[in-house]
């Protein structure tokens, strides 16, 4: 008998213009989010001259957006699970846009740090929310490839930040310093994306999870019509949308989601040193090697081209290679190329290692962004991914206080040796605790433990099953978690 649930109907769909439009619009929002994340590193050398920023002020300047992003990732992802993906989308871009524009008119470094923190509230929620929304919307067999395309659009913002910094930062236009134009471009671009997102549909999976079955059915019917498929002849049955059960945060640290939460938390704390450590500190590392502002920005911009190239390469790989394996292999490649960049002293080697590092780092990034959107049920999907991602923002805020002293006291070699150790621990974390996800539906990955116990013994997933032969009921914790997990799906 054909399954007429919302999830099954979404997974049966071919790729339609509506899917592609959502991927493009989401990707454009990511574009300005990632542009902003890498902005502080690219203009840090100019701010040293304009605001006479010393080492003491440079650390909070680099950290401020990440501290804001820590708060934003927790708050915005919770809003997305409680009030809907669309409302959270509006809020993230609006907050980022307003405070990025205000940052452009900062009269001193203190106001710039404050604006960076407040803009970070929007930045922090953007990527985990995009992961959850696209995972909700896209058919299982195309999920990895299309999310890869969204990130490819998004990561074009990174070399744009690099080349704009190269062309704009050393100069003034209309009496406004070049670095201020960088913030204006990001803030105004995000405002345009906010307008474009007004036409995106709410996630049907989320609507169904909160009891709004008629709305979920209506949106799926629009997708089916655009695919020239015959809609089901009846709405999906379900309880009335009076008071849907909430999914409290503590569910993330209870079976069956505890191991996945732990794995993702450890991963997010460590991966930032490899991924954002390079993007944030590359211009400063080059300055430490003796290059002036123009040369350091040039080499950084050339290296940053690898971000969209790596993202584009991931499109053809994400559905062919197990995502867990791809994360581990690309993390090892980052380890190797990072050491090469740190120890290189010739121009060609610096650019080559930097480019290769950014290429493999975006294979890594795209794989884990798809991966984290697959690990939790609909009612906890944005919260699970966003809460773990918030730890990466907190680690990113701490990063300048760890890596800058290493750079100043021991040089680039020590920085990239530290990064190599972090990436080695990432490989162990994913290898030991991460489940396999490629080609599996979200419902299969997040259904009740009693139906996935066999798979979990080989993929590292904690299902909460006992070794004493019982069904996973914990007499000290109330009802059987199997029932709760089934409800969350």
GROMACS .gro file of C-alpha atoms in nm:
model
  489
    1UNK     CA    1   0.000   0.000   0.000
    2UNK     CA    2   0.139   0.339  -0.097
    3UNK     CA    3   0.247   0.561   0.191
    4UNK     CA    4   0.060   0.893   0.167
    5UNK     CA    5   0.235   1.066   0.458
    6UNK     CA    6   0.383   1.411   0.399
    7UNK     CA    7   0.737   1.276   0.434
    8UNK     CA    8   0.681   0.995   0.182
    9UNK     CA    9   0.521   1.231  -0.069
   10UNK     CA   10   0.811   1.476  -0.038
   11UNK     CA   11   1.064   1.196  -0.090
   12UNK     CA   12   0.878   1.066  -0.399
   13UNK     CA   13   0.898   1.403  -0.574
   14UNK     CA   14   1.135   1.462  -0.864
   15UNK     CA   15   1.338   1.781  -0.851
   16UNK     CA   16   1.111   2.070  -0.949
   17UNK     CA   17   1.158   2.439  -1.016
   18UNK     CA   18   1.030   2.504  -0.662
   19UNK     CA   19   1.312   2.292  -0.518
   20UNK     CA   20   1.573   2.470  -0.728
   21UNK     CA   21   1.436   2.812  -0.637
   22UNK     CA   22   1.457   2.725  -0.267
   23UNK     CA   23   1.815   2.601  -0.309
   24UNK     CA   24   1.916   2.922  -0.490
   25UNK     CA   25   1.746   3.159  -0.245
   26UNK     CA   26   1.888   2.975   0.055
   27UNK     CA   27   2.230   2.974  -0.112
   28UNK     CA   28   2.219   3.353  -0.162
   29UNK     CA   29   2.153   3.400   0.210
   30UNK     CA   30   2.447   3.173   0.287
   31UNK     CA   31   2.656   3.384   0.045
   32UNK     CA   32   2.630   3.696   0.260
   33UNK     CA   33   2.651   3.500   0.586
   34UNK     CA   34   2.984   3.343   0.485
   35UNK     CA   35   3.102   3.672   0.339
   36UNK     CA   36   3.050   3.826   0.682
   37UNK     CA   37   3.216   3.540   0.872
   38UNK     CA   38   3.538   3.578   0.675
   39UNK     CA   39   3.525   3.958   0.668
   40UNK     CA   40   3.705   4.036   0.993
   41UNK     CA   41   4.008   3.830   0.895
   42UNK     CA   42   4.040   3.994   0.553
   43UNK     CA   43   4.019   4.352   0.684
   44UNK     CA   44   4.205   4.303   1.012
   45UNK     CA   45   4.531   4.436   0.869
   46UNK     CA   46   4.357   4.757   0.753
   47UNK     CA   47   4.190   4.809   1.092
   48UNK     CA   48   4.530   4.797   1.255
   49UNK     CA   49   4.617   5.115   1.063
   50UNK     CA   50   4.278   5.294   1.071
   51UNK     CA   51   4.185   5.239   1.435
   52UNK     CA   52   4.541   5.163   1.550
   53UNK     CA   53   4.416   4.826   1.670
   54UNK     CA   54   4.674   4.647   1.882
   55UNK     CA   55   4.691   4.278   1.972
   56UNK     CA   56   4.470   4.337   2.278
   57UNK     CA   57   4.184   4.483   2.073
   58UNK     CA   58   4.231   4.256   1.773
   59UNK     CA   59   4.132   3.949   1.976
   60UNK     CA   60   3.786   4.078   2.081
   61UNK     CA   61   3.733   4.223   1.732
   62UNK     CA   62   3.789   3.882   1.574
   63UNK     CA   63   3.591   3.708   1.849
   64UNK     CA   64   3.290   3.942   1.877
   65UNK     CA   65   3.087   3.810   1.582
   66UNK     CA   66   3.149   3.453   1.696
   67UNK     CA   67   3.027   3.525   2.050
   68UNK     CA   68   2.711   3.674   1.901
   69UNK     CA   69   2.681   3.375   1.672
   70UNK     CA   70   2.697   3.142   1.973
   71UNK     CA   71   2.391   3.311   2.123
   72UNK     CA   72   2.220   3.338   1.784
   73UNK     CA   73   2.266   2.972   1.696
   74UNK     CA   74   2.095   2.860   2.017
   75UNK     CA   75   1.811   3.115   2.008
   76UNK     CA   76   1.737   3.115   1.635
   77UNK     CA   77   1.741   2.736   1.601
   78UNK     CA   78   1.501   2.704   1.893
   79UNK     CA   79   1.273   2.961   1.730
   80UNK     CA   80   1.288   2.757   1.409
   81UNK     CA   81   1.167   2.443   1.588
   82UNK     CA   82   0.904   2.622   1.795
   83UNK     CA   83   0.768   2.893   1.562
   84UNK     CA   84   0.869   2.774   1.217
   85UNK     CA   85   1.161   2.787   0.975
   86UNK     CA   86   1.030   3.091   0.781
   87UNK     CA   87   0.997   3.317   1.085
   88UNK     CA   88   1.348   3.229   1.195
   89UNK     CA   89   1.477   3.300   0.843
   90UNK     CA   90   1.331   3.650   0.850
   91UNK     CA   91   1.483   3.721   1.189
   92UNK     CA   92   1.837   3.598   1.113
   93UNK     CA   93   1.880   3.805   0.797
   94UNK     CA   94   1.711   4.113   0.941
   95UNK     CA   95   1.938   4.121   1.247
   96UNK     CA   96   2.253   4.059   1.043
   97UNK     CA   97   2.163   4.320   0.779
   98UNK     CA   98   2.084   4.602   1.023
   99UNK     CA   99   2.394   4.566   1.239
  100UNK     CA  100   2.631   4.504   0.950
  101UNK     CA  101   2.524   4.839   0.802
  102UNK     CA  102   2.566   5.007   1.141
  103UNK     CA  103   2.916   4.854   1.168
  104UNK     CA  104   3.012   5.045   0.853
  105UNK     CA  105   2.960   5.374   1.038
  106UNK     CA  106   3.143   5.279   1.358
  107UNK     CA  107   3.342   5.582   1.487
  108UNK     CA  108   3.570   5.365   1.701
  109UNK     CA  109   3.674   5.007   1.755
  110UNK     CA  110   3.443   4.965   2.057
  111UNK     CA  111   3.129   5.033   1.852
  112UNK     CA  112   3.261   4.807   1.575
  113UNK     CA  113   3.303   4.523   1.825
  114UNK     CA  114   2.948   4.580   1.957
  115UNK     CA  115   2.798   4.582   1.604
  116UNK     CA  116   2.992   4.269   1.512
  117UNK     CA  117   2.851   4.096   1.819
  118UNK     CA  118   2.492   4.196   1.735
  119UNK     CA  119   2.531   4.103   1.367
  120UNK     CA  120   2.660   3.767   1.493
  121UNK     CA  121   2.318   3.697   1.647
  122UNK     CA  122   2.185   3.665   1.293
  123UNK     CA  123   2.495   3.498   1.149
  124UNK     CA  124   2.487   3.220   1.409
  125UNK     CA  125   2.140   3.100   1.325
  126UNK     CA  126   2.172   3.110   0.947
  127UNK     CA  127   2.367   2.796   0.850
  128UNK     CA  128   2.211   2.540   1.089
  129UNK     CA  129   1.868   2.676   0.998
  130UNK     CA  130   1.948   2.638   0.627
  131UNK     CA  131   2.065   2.281   0.692
  132UNK     CA  132   1.741   2.194   0.873
  133UNK     CA  133   1.514   2.363   0.617
  134UNK     CA  134   1.672   2.203   0.310
  135UNK     CA  135   1.688   1.863   0.482
  136UNK     CA  136   1.315   1.897   0.554
  137UNK     CA  137   1.227   1.998   0.200
  138UNK     CA  138   1.446   1.796  -0.038
  139UNK     CA  139   1.387   1.434  -0.150
  140UNK     CA  140   1.624   1.190   0.023
  141UNK     CA  141   1.797   1.072  -0.295
  142UNK     CA  142   1.888   1.430  -0.396
  143UNK     CA  143   1.940   1.586  -0.052
  144UNK     CA  144   2.320   1.585  -0.036
  145UNK     CA  145   2.374   1.700  -0.395
  146UNK     CA  146   2.132   1.994  -0.376
  147UNK     CA  147   2.252   2.112  -0.035
  148UNK     CA  148   2.599   2.098  -0.190
  149UNK     CA  149   2.478   2.333  -0.464
  150UNK     CA  150   2.333   2.573  -0.205
  151UNK     CA  151   2.668   2.587  -0.027
  152UNK     CA  152   2.850   2.633  -0.357
  153UNK     CA  153   2.646   2.949  -0.414
  154UNK     CA  154   2.714   3.051  -0.055
  155UNK     CA  155   3.089   2.996  -0.061
  156UNK     CA  156   3.131   3.224  -0.359
  157UNK     CA  157   3.101   3.495  -0.095
  158UNK     CA  158   3.436   3.398   0.058
  159UNK     CA  159   3.664   3.478  -0.240
  160UNK     CA  160   3.442   3.781  -0.306
  161UNK     CA  161   3.533   3.905   0.043
  162UNK     CA  162   3.898   3.837  -0.035
  163UNK     CA  163   3.911   4.010  -0.373
  164UNK     CA  164   3.692   4.303  -0.260
  165UNK     CA  165   3.926   4.351   0.033
  166UNK     CA  166   4.219   4.351  -0.209
  167UNK     CA  167   4.058   4.609  -0.437
  168UNK     CA  168   3.866   4.824  -0.187
  169UNK     CA  169   4.028   4.813   0.156
  170UNK     CA  170   4.349   5.005   0.069
  171UNK     CA  171   4.145   5.295  -0.077
  172UNK     CA  172   3.858   5.534   0.002
  173UNK     CA  173   3.547   5.593  -0.212
  174UNK     CA  174   3.315   5.895  -0.179
  175UNK     CA  175   3.508   5.987   0.132
  176UNK     CA  176   3.432   5.652   0.296
  177UNK     CA  177   3.712   5.411   0.389
  178UNK     CA  178   3.725   5.091   0.189
  179UNK     CA  179   3.672   4.860   0.484
  180UNK     CA  180   3.345   5.041   0.566
  181UNK     CA  181   3.219   4.965   0.213
  182UNK     CA  182   3.282   4.597   0.285
  183UNK     CA  183   3.030   4.603   0.568
  184UNK     CA  184   2.779   4.805   0.366
  185UNK     CA  185   2.791   4.557   0.077
  186UNK     CA  186   2.724   4.266   0.312
  187UNK     CA  187   2.441   4.432   0.500
  188UNK     CA  188   2.257   4.558   0.191
  189UNK     CA  189   2.299   4.224   0.015
  190UNK     CA  190   2.144   4.044   0.312
  191UNK     CA  191   1.847   4.285   0.295
  192UNK     CA  192   1.785   4.181  -0.067
  193UNK     CA  193   1.795   3.813   0.038
  194UNK     CA  194   1.542   3.888   0.313
  195UNK     CA  195   1.299   4.009   0.045
  196UNK     CA  196   1.360   3.702  -0.174
  197UNK     CA  197   1.292   3.462   0.113
  198UNK     CA  198   0.941   3.595   0.163
  199UNK     CA  199   0.824   3.361  -0.116
  200UNK     CA  200   0.968   3.042   0.035
  201UNK     CA  201   0.714   2.790   0.169
  202UNK     CA  202   0.719   2.674   0.529
  203UNK     CA  203   0.864   2.327   0.584
  204UNK     CA  204   0.581   2.071   0.539
  205UNK     CA  205   0.761   1.830   0.771
  206UNK     CA  206   0.771   2.095   1.044
  207UNK     CA  207   0.404   2.184   0.992
  208UNK     CA  208   0.308   1.818   1.025
  209UNK     CA  209   0.524   1.776   1.337
  210UNK     CA  210   0.329   2.053   1.517
  211UNK     CA  211  -0.011   1.925   1.411
  212UNK     CA  212  -0.081   2.165   1.121
  213UNK     CA  213  -0.162   1.882   0.880
  214UNK     CA  214  -0.388   2.072   0.643
  215UNK     CA  215  -0.121   2.338   0.579
  216UNK     CA  216   0.145   2.071   0.528
  217UNK     CA  217  -0.078   1.887   0.283
  218UNK     CA  218  -0.156   2.207   0.091
  219UNK     CA  219   0.216   2.288   0.041
  220UNK     CA  220   0.299   1.934  -0.068
  221UNK     CA  221   0.013   1.950  -0.319
  222UNK     CA  222   0.172   2.264  -0.470
  223UNK     CA  223   0.501   2.075  -0.508
  224UNK     CA  224   0.319   1.778  -0.662
  225UNK     CA  225   0.139   2.006  -0.906
  226UNK     CA  226   0.469   2.168  -1.011
  227UNK     CA  227   0.609   1.818  -1.069
  228UNK     CA  228   0.300   1.725  -1.276
  229UNK     CA  229   0.213   1.451  -1.030
  230UNK     CA  230  -0.138   1.367  -0.915
  231UNK     CA  231  -0.185   1.483  -0.556
  232UNK     CA  232  -0.327   1.234  -0.307
  233UNK     CA  233  -0.703   1.249  -0.299
  234UNK     CA  234  -0.732   1.306   0.074
  235UNK     CA  235  -0.547   1.513   0.333
  236UNK     CA  236  -0.294   1.336   0.548
  237UNK     CA  237  -0.477   1.217   0.863
  238UNK     CA  238  -0.356   1.335   1.199
  239UNK     CA  239  -0.457   1.489   1.531
  240UNK     CA  240  -0.608   1.834   1.550
  241UNK     CA  241  -0.355   2.117   1.576
  242UNK     CA  242  -0.471   2.225   1.920
  243UNK     CA  243  -0.172   2.180   2.149
  244UNK     CA  244   0.106   1.977   1.987
  245UNK     CA  245   0.352   1.814   2.227
  246UNK     CA  246   0.673   2.011   2.273
  247UNK     CA  247   1.018   1.862   2.235
  248UNK     CA  248   1.222   2.000   2.528
  249UNK     CA  249   1.595   2.061   2.498
  250UNK     CA  250   1.673   1.783   2.745
  251UNK     CA  251   1.564   1.530   2.483
  252UNK     CA  252   1.897   1.591   2.308
  253UNK     CA  253   2.090   1.444   2.603
  254UNK     CA  254   1.856   1.148   2.652
  255UNK     CA  255   1.845   0.824   2.452
  256UNK     CA  256   1.821   0.779   2.161
  257UNK     CA  257   1.981   1.113   2.063
  258UNK     CA  258   2.248   1.135   2.333
  259UNK     CA  259   2.537   0.983   2.139
  260UNK     CA  260   2.467   1.193   1.831
  261UNK     CA  261   2.449   1.509   2.042
  262UNK     CA  262   2.780   1.427   2.211
  263UNK     CA  263   2.948   1.339   1.882
  264UNK     CA  264   2.829   1.660   1.714
  265UNK     CA  265   2.923   1.878   2.012
  266UNK     CA  266   3.280   1.745   2.024
  267UNK     CA  267   3.305   1.777   1.647
  268UNK     CA  268   3.188   2.139   1.640
  269UNK     CA  269   3.426   2.252   1.915
  270UNK     CA  270   3.726   2.103   1.732
  271UNK     CA  271   3.649   2.163   1.365
  272UNK     CA  272   3.649   2.543   1.394
  273UNK     CA  273   4.023   2.549   1.456
  274UNK     CA  274   4.077   2.380   1.121
  275UNK     CA  275   3.808   2.550   0.918
  276UNK     CA  276   3.779   2.905   1.052
  277UNK     CA  277   4.133   2.909   1.191
  278UNK     CA  278   4.269   2.923   0.840
  279UNK     CA  279   4.019   3.173   0.700
  280UNK     CA  280   4.047   3.409   0.997
  281UNK     CA  281   4.422   3.401   1.047
  282UNK     CA  282   4.561   3.347   0.695
  283UNK     CA  283   4.628   3.720   0.630
  284UNK     CA  284   4.792   3.754   0.973
  285UNK     CA  285   5.002   3.441   0.914
  286UNK     CA  286   5.121   3.587   0.584
  287UNK     CA  287   5.201   3.918   0.752
  288UNK     CA  288   5.404   3.723   1.008
  289UNK     CA  289   5.594   3.567   0.718
  290UNK     CA  290   5.693   3.919   0.612
  291UNK     CA  291   5.439   4.009   0.341
  292UNK     CA  292   5.282   4.357   0.334
  293UNK     CA  293   4.905   4.425   0.335
  294UNK     CA  294   4.864   4.409  -0.045
  295UNK     CA  295   5.058   4.086  -0.085
  296UNK     CA  296   4.894   3.918   0.215
  297UNK     CA  297   4.546   4.012   0.088
  298UNK     CA  298   4.640   3.891  -0.263
  299UNK     CA  299   4.760   3.553  -0.141
  300UNK     CA  300   4.457   3.519   0.088
  301UNK     CA  301   4.216   3.602  -0.198
  302UNK     CA  302   4.384   3.347  -0.427
  303UNK     CA  303   4.363   3.084  -0.153
  304UNK     CA  304   3.997   3.169  -0.088
  305UNK     CA  305   3.908   3.074  -0.448
  306UNK     CA  306   3.937   2.718  -0.325
  307UNK     CA  307   3.623   2.754  -0.111
  308UNK     CA  308   3.367   2.758  -0.397
  309UNK     CA  309   3.583   2.515  -0.599
  310UNK     CA  310   3.578   2.264  -0.314
  311UNK     CA  311   3.207   2.318  -0.265
  312UNK     CA  312   3.144   2.255  -0.635
  313UNK     CA  313   3.348   1.934  -0.624
  314UNK     CA  314   3.136   1.813  -0.334
  315UNK     CA  315   2.819   1.824  -0.547
  316UNK     CA  316   2.924   1.515  -0.742
  317UNK     CA  317   3.058   1.333  -0.436
  318UNK     CA  318   2.806   1.380  -0.156
  319UNK     CA  319   2.563   1.114  -0.286
  320UNK     CA  320   2.838   0.877  -0.403
  321UNK     CA  321   3.055   0.859  -0.091
  322UNK     CA  322   2.930   0.790   0.261
  323UNK     CA  323   2.918   1.131   0.428
  324UNK     CA  324   3.086   1.007   0.746
  325UNK     CA  325   3.379   0.879   0.540
  326UNK     CA  326   3.401   1.200   0.336
  327UNK     CA  327   3.423   1.409   0.654
  328UNK     CA  328   3.708   1.194   0.789
  329UNK     CA  329   3.910   1.185   0.464
  330UNK     CA  330   3.876   1.559   0.402
  331UNK     CA  331   3.972   1.634   0.765
  332UNK     CA  332   4.293   1.437   0.715
  333UNK     CA  333   4.366   1.630   0.394
  334UNK     CA  334   4.315   1.960   0.584
  335UNK     CA  335   4.563   1.838   0.842
  336UNK     CA  336   4.825   1.767   0.574
  337UNK     CA  337   4.778   2.083   0.364
  338UNK     CA  338   4.761   2.301   0.676
  339UNK     CA  339   5.101   2.180   0.790
  340UNK     CA  340   5.232   2.246   0.440
  341UNK     CA  341   5.098   2.604   0.446
  342UNK     CA  342   5.242   2.670   0.790
  343UNK     CA  343   5.590   2.552   0.699
  344UNK     CA  344   5.597   2.701   0.344
  345UNK     CA  345   5.815   3.007   0.276
  346UNK     CA  346   5.810   3.033  -0.105
  347UNK     CA  347   5.529   3.225  -0.272
  348UNK     CA  348   5.419   2.943  -0.506
  349UNK     CA  349   5.410   2.691  -0.223
  350UNK     CA  350   5.213   2.928   0.003
  351UNK     CA  351   4.945   2.987  -0.262
  352UNK     CA  352   4.933   2.620  -0.366
  353UNK     CA  353   4.898   2.485  -0.012
  354UNK     CA  354   4.646   2.757   0.075
  355UNK     CA  355   4.435   2.681  -0.230
  356UNK     CA  356   4.444   2.304  -0.168
  357UNK     CA  357   4.355   2.362   0.197
  358UNK     CA  358   4.045   2.563   0.112
  359UNK     CA  359   3.936   2.311  -0.155
  360UNK     CA  360   3.940   2.014   0.083
  361UNK     CA  361   3.801   2.221   0.370
  362UNK     CA  362   3.485   2.279   0.170
  363UNK     CA  363   3.448   1.913   0.087
  364UNK     CA  364   3.465   1.879   0.465
  365UNK     CA  365   3.226   2.166   0.536
  366UNK     CA  366   2.956   2.067   0.289
  367UNK     CA  367   2.964   1.706   0.406
  368UNK     CA  368   2.919   1.796   0.771
  369UNK     CA  369   2.647   2.055   0.703
  370UNK     CA  370   2.443   1.793   0.517
  371UNK     CA  371   2.529   1.541   0.790
  372UNK     CA  372   2.417   1.749   1.088
  373UNK     CA  373   2.080   1.816   0.924
  374UNK     CA  374   2.012   1.440   0.906
  375UNK     CA  375   2.077   1.335   1.265
  376UNK     CA  376   1.768   1.450   1.457
  377UNK     CA  377   1.388   1.424   1.419
  378UNK     CA  378   1.187   1.713   1.275
  379UNK     CA  379   1.083   1.861   1.611
  380UNK     CA  380   1.450   1.869   1.722
  381UNK     CA  381   1.629   1.907   1.388
  382UNK     CA  382   1.708   2.279   1.398
  383UNK     CA  383   1.764   2.274   1.775
  384UNK     CA  384   1.997   1.974   1.762
  385UNK     CA  385   2.206   2.109   1.476
  386UNK     CA  386   2.193   2.469   1.604
  387UNK     CA  387   2.285   2.388   1.965
  388UNK     CA  388   2.592   2.195   1.855
  389UNK     CA  389   2.677   2.461   1.598
  390UNK     CA  390   2.656   2.725   1.872
  391UNK     CA  391   2.949   2.554   2.043
  392UNK     CA  392   3.151   2.603   1.726
  393UNK     CA  393   3.077   2.975   1.745
  394UNK     CA  394   3.190   2.982   2.108
  395UNK     CA  395   3.507   2.793   2.014
  396UNK     CA  396   3.557   3.040   1.727
  397UNK     CA  397   3.534   3.326   1.976
  398UNK     CA  398   3.802   3.158   2.189
  399UNK     CA  399   4.015   3.081   1.883
  400UNK     CA  400   4.193   3.421   1.857
  401UNK     CA  401   4.292   3.391   2.224
  402UNK     CA  402   4.447   3.051   2.152
  403UNK     CA  403   4.590   3.087   1.802
  404UNK     CA  404   4.706   3.452   1.806
  405UNK     CA  405   4.940   3.399   2.104
  406UNK     CA  406   5.073   3.086   1.932
  407UNK     CA  407   5.133   3.287   1.615
  408UNK     CA  408   5.299   3.578   1.795
  409UNK     CA  409   5.512   3.368   2.030
  410UNK     CA  410   5.593   3.060   1.823
  411UNK     CA  411   5.510   3.144   1.461
  412UNK     CA  412   5.291   2.982   1.191
  413UNK     CA  413   5.443   2.636   1.245
  414UNK     CA  414   5.296   2.612   1.593
  415UNK     CA  415   4.955   2.738   1.478
  416UNK     CA  416   4.916   2.470   1.213
  417UNK     CA  417   5.056   2.197   1.439
  418UNK     CA  418   4.777   2.283   1.683
  419UNK     CA  419   4.523   2.277   1.400
  420UNK     CA  420   4.654   1.937   1.288
  421UNK     CA  421   4.596   1.793   1.637
  422UNK     CA  422   4.239   1.929   1.639
  423UNK     CA  423   4.160   1.770   1.302
  424UNK     CA  424   4.306   1.434   1.416
  425UNK     CA  425   4.061   1.437   1.708
  426UNK     CA  426   3.777   1.523   1.468
  427UNK     CA  427   3.857   1.210   1.267
  428UNK     CA  428   3.846   0.993   1.580
  429UNK     CA  429   3.518   1.150   1.697
  430UNK     CA  430   3.331   1.095   1.371
  431UNK     CA  431   3.486   0.753   1.314
  432UNK     CA  432   3.387   0.618   1.655
  433UNK     CA  433   3.050   0.783   1.716
  434UNK     CA  434   2.905   0.899   1.383
  435UNK     CA  435   2.623   0.707   1.209
  436UNK     CA  436   2.607   0.638   0.836
  437UNK     CA  437   2.347   0.853   0.659
  438UNK     CA  438   2.399   0.861   0.282
  439UNK     CA  439   2.097   0.745   0.082
  440UNK     CA  440   1.872   0.700   0.388
  441UNK     CA  441   1.550   0.893   0.444
  442UNK     CA  442   1.517   1.127   0.742
  443UNK     CA  443   1.244   0.906   0.883
  444UNK     CA  444   1.468   0.599   0.858
  445UNK     CA  445   1.752   0.785   1.031
  446UNK     CA  446   1.534   0.919   1.313
  447UNK     CA  447   1.272   0.651   1.370
  448UNK     CA  448   1.224   0.472   1.700
  449UNK     CA  449   1.525   0.279   1.832
  450UNK     CA  450   1.346  -0.056   1.834
  451UNK     CA  451   1.333  -0.048   1.452
  452UNK     CA  452   1.690   0.069   1.397
  453UNK     CA  453   1.877  -0.133   1.659
  454UNK     CA  454   2.045  -0.352   1.403
  455UNK     CA  455   2.173  -0.060   1.197
  456UNK     CA  456   2.297   0.124   1.504
  457UNK     CA  457   2.535  -0.154   1.603
  458UNK     CA  458   2.737  -0.089   1.292
  459UNK     CA  459   2.707   0.287   1.254
  460UNK     CA  460   2.781   0.406   1.606
  461UNK     CA  461   2.433   0.546   1.678
  462UNK     CA  462   2.317   0.541   2.040
  463UNK     CA  463   1.966   0.400   2.027
  464UNK     CA  464   1.923   0.369   2.399
  465UNK     CA  465   1.889  -0.009   2.366
  466UNK     CA  466   1.996  -0.212   2.670
  467UNK     CA  467   2.236  -0.500   2.682
  468UNK     CA  468   2.008  -0.696   2.915
  469UNK     CA  469   1.762  -0.775   2.638
  470UNK     CA  470   1.494  -0.525   2.732
  471UNK     CA  471   1.333  -0.285   2.489
  472UNK     CA  472   1.510   0.030   2.610
  473UNK     CA  473   1.260   0.135   2.875
  474UNK     CA  474   1.433   0.313   3.159
  475UNK     CA  475   1.231   0.276   3.476
  476UNK     CA  476   1.406   0.578   3.626
  477UNK     CA  477   1.318   0.812   3.344
  478UNK     CA  478   0.948   0.759   3.297
  479UNK     CA  479   0.793   0.635   2.969
  480UNK     CA  480   0.978   0.430   2.712
  481UNK     CA  481   1.191   0.662   2.499
  482UNK     CA  482   1.094   0.455   2.196
  483UNK     CA  483   0.746   0.603   2.209
  484UNK     CA  484   0.883   0.955   2.243
  485UNK     CA  485   1.124   0.910   1.953
  486UNK     CA  486   0.845   0.788   1.731
  487UNK     CA  487   0.640   1.096   1.817
  488UNK     CA  488   0.929   1.328   1.734
  489UNK     CA  489   0.966   1.189   1.382
   0.00000   0.00000   0.00000
